[in-house]
Amino acid sequence: MIVMKFGGASLASPASIRRVASIVLSEVSRTPIVVASAIGDTTDHLLRILEHASRAESYLAWKLQEQLRTCHFCLAEDLLGEQNLEPVDQYIRQVFRDLHVRVLELCEGERTLTPELRDWVASIGERLSSRILAAALRESGLPAMHMDAEKLIFTDDHFTNATPLYWETYAKIRWSVPFAARDRVVVLAGYIGATEDGRTTTLGRGGSDLTASLVGAAVNAEEIQVWKDVDGMLTWDPRKKSGGYRIKNLTYEEADELAKAGATILHPETIAPAQRLRIPLIIRNTFRPEGEGTRIGVPEANCSSPVKSIACKTNMAVLELRSPTVEKSLASYSPVLERVCREQKSATLLAMSDQAIYLAIDGNGCNPNLKFAFDQCVEVHVRTNQAIITLVGQTLKRLNIAARLSALLAQRPVLILPQTSGSCAVRIVAPQEDLALCTELLRRAFFAEVDSEFFAAPEFVPVAQPVALSPAAIRASREQLAFGKTPAFGGVI
């Protein structure tokens, strides 16, 4: 049994979905369970509808709803025959009727924009795409069924970024999915779940990856395949700098560090469920399925290159905490730090030494009064408009490259953070305006020569995949949304 997760760019046109169907057919002997993301940029458009409605812009909200509804119907119409189209059409109509009611209530002030409402609206993209994909698989001749992820993935009530209730979720999946998958291809919506009392939640952006990992762990899958629009995890962001290499193999720890450090190709929580059961994750390209992709799992050999990838987070505020007295250690302030990280969901502990603790906070969500939480406890120095560059590689566990980095970046106003013991990551804090130069120096230093056993030149699909509308659909609606999506990057800045 395997799990196959397909991203939004992989489902963004009739041709793309037919390609997905052929990929699933090629793996049918391995009992695939399919997880679907929303089509293209659907989730972004749904959240824009809420923005319009919250400002009482009822016409703009209605117009965008109609465009989304028409595009999903046209996609289904191009893919499906009459028998498979009818139930999908009815579902699309019902979903948009429900959405229209909620949006009107929001526009007229009868409803407030809560995180719970935001999650219900954001979940629509995956609910639609998974049903369209299940019907398209049936249309291609595969026996397929849709299962409701909201009845399988249980979470807490932290709406917009819910945490799965792992054991409750595993138990539900184990009791239902393997039985259904014995003679059919099971299709699930990614990204969404529900509280135990049935309220819709979402797992955070990119949460479909986490759904796939949860399902894979629950059924003890042979492997988890994550199908994207790139060849795999890369050494750096191709949108920032041309060239670069595909990474053939990563350890769980390396992939986890990259995901948390800004590599958007994987949701940050994806690795843990698979790692517990030693299930390999494989990132592959939907548009070049013959490629081997990037395999994440237990290492079989050591890479001679100290750094496998460079990842980066931008627009960050970095807090340096120091104790004002020698009598009191920084460790004694850990309850305060834990509370700050709980209250500030974007807060991350970067590094800790005997002299200082470093916290990072997303610049968009940084509370300017945050420093007052530490008054009379610690001295706080705040660096704003910073980038956090992370070098990742298993070899870094046994190498001290701080001196080399200091010499390399000596002319730049950067801060090289103390490396956590046993960590495969080294972090550098740099002003935003120095990011491009710093990363260029790092690329030249660590990727001038690479180990061919671990790296290969990537082959990218050069264009996004738009929704192809039939002539009849174009005549019916001249204002269609473009569902194309800029290719995601892996292991990157």
Short mmCIF file of N, CA and C in Angstrom, two decimals, residues 58-127:
data_model
loop_
_atom_site.label_atom_id
_atom_site.label_comp_id
_atom_site.label_asym_id
_atom_site.label_seq_id
_atom_site.Cartn_x
_atom_site.Cartn_y
_atom_site.Cartn_z
N SER A 58 -20.01 43.19 -1.75
CA SER A 58 -20.82 42.02 -2.11
C SER A 58 -20.70 41.67 -3.59
N TYR A 59 -20.63 42.67 -4.47
CA TYR A 59 -20.55 42.36 -5.89
C TYR A 59 -19.23 41.67 -6.23
N LEU A 60 -18.12 42.19 -5.68
CA LEU A 60 -16.83 41.58 -5.97
C LEU A 60 -16.77 40.15 -5.42
N ALA A 61 -17.34 39.95 -4.22
CA ALA A 61 -17.37 38.60 -3.64
C ALA A 61 -18.20 37.66 -4.49
N TRP A 62 -19.36 38.12 -4.93
CA TRP A 62 -20.23 37.28 -5.78
C TRP A 62 -19.54 36.96 -7.11
N LYS A 63 -18.91 37.96 -7.71
CA LYS A 63 -18.26 37.76 -9.01
C LYS A 63 -17.16 36.70 -8.91
N LEU A 64 -16.38 36.76 -7.85
CA LEU A 64 -15.30 35.79 -7.68
C LEU A 64 -15.86 34.40 -7.40
N GLN A 65 -16.95 34.31 -6.65
CA GLN A 65 -17.60 33.02 -6.44
C GLN A 65 -18.05 32.40 -7.75
N GLU A 66 -18.67 33.23 -8.60
CA GLU A 66 -19.16 32.72 -9.89
C GLU A 66 -18.02 32.24 -10.77
N GLN A 67 -16.92 32.96 -10.75
CA GLN A 67 -15.77 32.55 -11.55
C GLN A 67 -15.22 31.21 -11.06
N LEU A 68 -15.12 31.06 -9.74
CA LEU A 68 -14.64 29.79 -9.19
C LEU A 68 -15.59 28.65 -9.51
N ARG A 69 -16.88 28.90 -9.32
CA ARG A 69 -17.88 27.85 -9.60
C ARG A 69 -17.82 27.43 -11.07
N THR A 70 -17.77 28.41 -11.98
CA THR A 70 -17.75 28.11 -13.41
C THR A 70 -16.49 27.35 -13.80
N CYS A 71 -15.35 27.76 -13.25
CA CYS A 71 -14.10 27.09 -13.60
C CYS A 71 -14.09 25.63 -13.12
N HIS A 72 -14.58 25.37 -11.92
CA HIS A 72 -14.63 23.99 -11.44
C HIS A 72 -15.62 23.16 -12.25
N PHE A 73 -16.73 23.75 -12.61
CA PHE A 73 -17.69 23.01 -13.43
C PHE A 73 -17.11 22.72 -14.82
N CYS A 74 -16.45 23.73 -15.43
CA CYS A 74 -15.87 23.52 -16.76
C CYS A 74 -14.78 22.45 -16.72
N LEU A 75 -14.00 22.44 -15.66
CA LEU A 75 -12.97 21.43 -15.51
C LEU A 75 -13.60 20.04 -15.45
N ALA A 76 -14.64 19.92 -14.62
CA ALA A 76 -15.33 18.63 -14.51
C ALA A 76 -15.99 18.25 -15.83
N GLU A 77 -16.59 19.21 -16.52
CA GLU A 77 -17.28 18.93 -17.78
C GLU A 77 -16.32 18.42 -18.84
N ASP A 78 -15.11 18.99 -18.89
CA ASP A 78 -14.12 18.56 -19.87
C ASP A 78 -13.61 17.15 -19.57
N LEU A 79 -13.66 16.74 -18.31
CA LEU A 79 -13.09 15.46 -17.91
C LEU A 79 -14.09 14.31 -17.92
N LEU A 80 -15.34 14.61 -17.62
CA LEU A 80 -16.28 13.56 -17.25
C LEU A 80 -17.41 13.39 -18.26
N GLY A 81 -17.84 12.15 -18.38
CA GLY A 81 -19.05 11.85 -19.12
C GLY A 81 -20.27 12.15 -18.27
N GLU A 82 -21.43 12.01 -18.87
CA GLU A 82 -22.67 12.41 -18.20
C GLU A 82 -22.88 11.68 -16.88
N GLN A 83 -22.59 10.38 -16.84
CA GLN A 83 -22.85 9.60 -15.64
C GLN A 83 -22.00 10.07 -14.45
N ASN A 84 -20.72 10.32 -14.69
CA ASN A 84 -19.85 10.78 -13.61
C ASN A 84 -19.99 12.28 -13.33
N LEU A 85 -20.44 13.04 -14.34
CA LEU A 85 -20.54 14.49 -14.17
C LEU A 85 -21.70 14.89 -13.27
N GLU A 86 -22.82 14.19 -13.37
CA GLU A 86 -24.03 14.63 -12.66
C GLU A 86 -23.84 14.76 -11.15
N PRO A 87 -23.31 13.76 -10.45
CA PRO A 87 -23.14 13.93 -8.99
C PRO A 87 -22.11 15.01 -8.63
N VAL A 88 -21.07 15.15 -9.46
CA VAL A 88 -20.08 16.20 -9.20
C VAL A 88 -20.69 17.57 -9.39
N ASP A 89 -21.47 17.72 -10.45
CA ASP A 89 -22.15 18.99 -10.72
C ASP A 89 -23.08 19.36 -9.56
N GLN A 90 -23.83 18.40 -9.07
CA GLN A 90 -24.73 18.67 -7.95
C GLN A 90 -23.95 19.10 -6.71
N TYR A 91 -22.82 18.45 -6.47
CA TYR A 91 -22.01 18.80 -5.31
C TYR A 91 -21.45 20.22 -5.45
N ILE A 92 -20.92 20.56 -6.64
CA ILE A 92 -20.40 21.91 -6.87
C ILE A 92 -21.48 22.95 -6.62
N ARG A 93 -22.67 22.71 -7.14
CA ARG A 93 -23.76 23.67 -6.95
C ARG A 93 -24.11 23.83 -5.48
N GLN A 94 -24.17 22.71 -4.74
CA GLN A 94 -24.53 22.79 -3.33
C GLN A 94 -23.48 23.54 -2.52
N VAL A 95 -22.20 23.26 -2.80
CA VAL A 95 -21.12 23.93 -2.07
C VAL A 95 -21.18 25.44 -2.28
N PHE A 96 -21.38 25.87 -3.53
CA PHE A 96 -21.40 27.30 -3.79
C PHE A 96 -22.69 27.97 -3.32
N ARG A 97 -23.78 27.23 -3.22
CA ARG A 97 -24.98 27.78 -2.58
C ARG A 97 -24.71 28.06 -1.11
N ASP A 98 -24.08 27.08 -0.44
CA ASP A 98 -23.75 27.26 0.98
C ASP A 98 -22.76 28.42 1.17
N LEU A 99 -21.78 28.51 0.29
CA LEU A 99 -20.80 29.59 0.37
C LEU A 99 -21.49 30.94 0.17
N HIS A 100 -22.40 31.01 -0.79
CA HIS A 100 -23.09 32.26 -1.08
C HIS A 100 -23.88 32.75 0.13
N VAL A 101 -24.54 31.83 0.83
CA VAL A 101 -25.31 32.20 2.01
C VAL A 101 -24.40 32.79 3.08
N ARG A 102 -23.29 32.14 3.34
CA ARG A 102 -22.37 32.63 4.38
C ARG A 102 -21.76 33.97 4.00
N VAL A 103 -21.42 34.13 2.73
CA VAL A 103 -20.82 35.39 2.29
C VAL A 103 -21.83 36.53 2.40
N LEU A 104 -23.08 36.28 2.03
CA LEU A 104 -24.11 37.31 2.16
C LEU A 104 -24.29 37.71 3.62
N GLU A 105 -24.31 36.74 4.50
CA GLU A 105 -24.46 37.03 5.93
C GLU A 105 -23.28 37.87 6.42
N LEU A 106 -22.09 37.57 5.91
CA LEU A 106 -20.91 38.34 6.30
C LEU A 106 -20.99 39.77 5.76
N CYS A 107 -21.41 39.91 4.50
CA CYS A 107 -21.52 41.24 3.89
C CYS A 107 -22.53 42.11 4.64
N GLU A 108 -23.62 41.50 5.10
CA GLU A 108 -24.70 42.25 5.73
C GLU A 108 -24.54 42.38 7.24
N GLY A 109 -23.42 41.90 7.76
CA GLY A 109 -23.16 42.06 9.18
C GLY A 109 -23.85 41.07 10.08
N GLU A 110 -24.50 40.05 9.50
CA GLU A 110 -25.18 39.05 10.31
C GLU A 110 -24.23 37.96 10.81
N ARG A 111 -23.03 37.94 10.26
CA ARG A 111 -22.02 36.95 10.64
C ARG A 111 -20.68 37.66 10.72
N THR A 112 -19.82 37.25 11.63
CA THR A 112 -18.49 37.84 11.74
C THR A 112 -17.45 36.90 11.13
N LEU A 113 -16.34 37.48 10.70
CA LEU A 113 -15.27 36.70 10.09
C LEU A 113 -14.42 36.09 11.19
N THR A 114 -14.69 34.85 11.52
CA THR A 114 -13.96 34.14 12.56
C THR A 114 -12.97 33.16 11.93
N PRO A 115 -11.95 32.71 12.68
CA PRO A 115 -11.06 31.67 12.15
C PRO A 115 -11.83 30.41 11.74
N GLU A 116 -12.91 30.08 12.45
CA GLU A 116 -13.69 28.90 12.09
C GLU A 116 -14.35 29.07 10.73
N LEU A 117 -14.91 30.25 10.45
CA LEU A 117 -15.50 30.50 9.14
C LEU A 117 -14.42 30.50 8.06
N ARG A 118 -13.26 31.07 8.36
CA ARG A 118 -12.18 31.08 7.39
C ARG A 118 -11.78 29.65 7.01
N ASP A 119 -11.72 28.76 7.99
CA ASP A 119 -11.37 27.37 7.69
C ASP A 119 -12.43 26.69 6.85
N TRP A 120 -13.70 26.94 7.16
CA TRP A 120 -14.77 26.31 6.37
C TRP A 120 -14.67 26.74 4.91
N VAL A 121 -14.44 28.02 4.69
CA VAL A 121 -14.33 28.52 3.31
C VAL A 121 -13.06 27.99 2.65
N ALA A 122 -11.93 28.01 3.36
CA ALA A 122 -10.66 27.55 2.78
C ALA A 122 -10.70 26.08 2.42
N SER A 123 -11.53 25.29 3.10
CA SER A 123 -11.60 23.85 2.84
C SER A 123 -12.31 23.51 1.54
N ILE A 124 -13.02 24.47 0.96
CA ILE A 124 -13.82 24.18 -0.23
C ILE A 124 -12.96 23.69 -1.38
N GLY A 125 -11.77 24.27 -1.55
CA GLY A 125 -10.92 23.89 -2.69
C GLY A 125 -10.59 22.41 -2.69
N GLU A 126 -10.17 21.87 -1.55
CA GLU A 126 -9.83 20.44 -1.46
C GLU A 126 -11.07 19.56 -1.56
N ARG A 127 -12.18 20.02 -1.00
CA ARG A 127 -13.41 19.22 -1.09
C ARG A 127 -13.86 19.07 -2.54
#
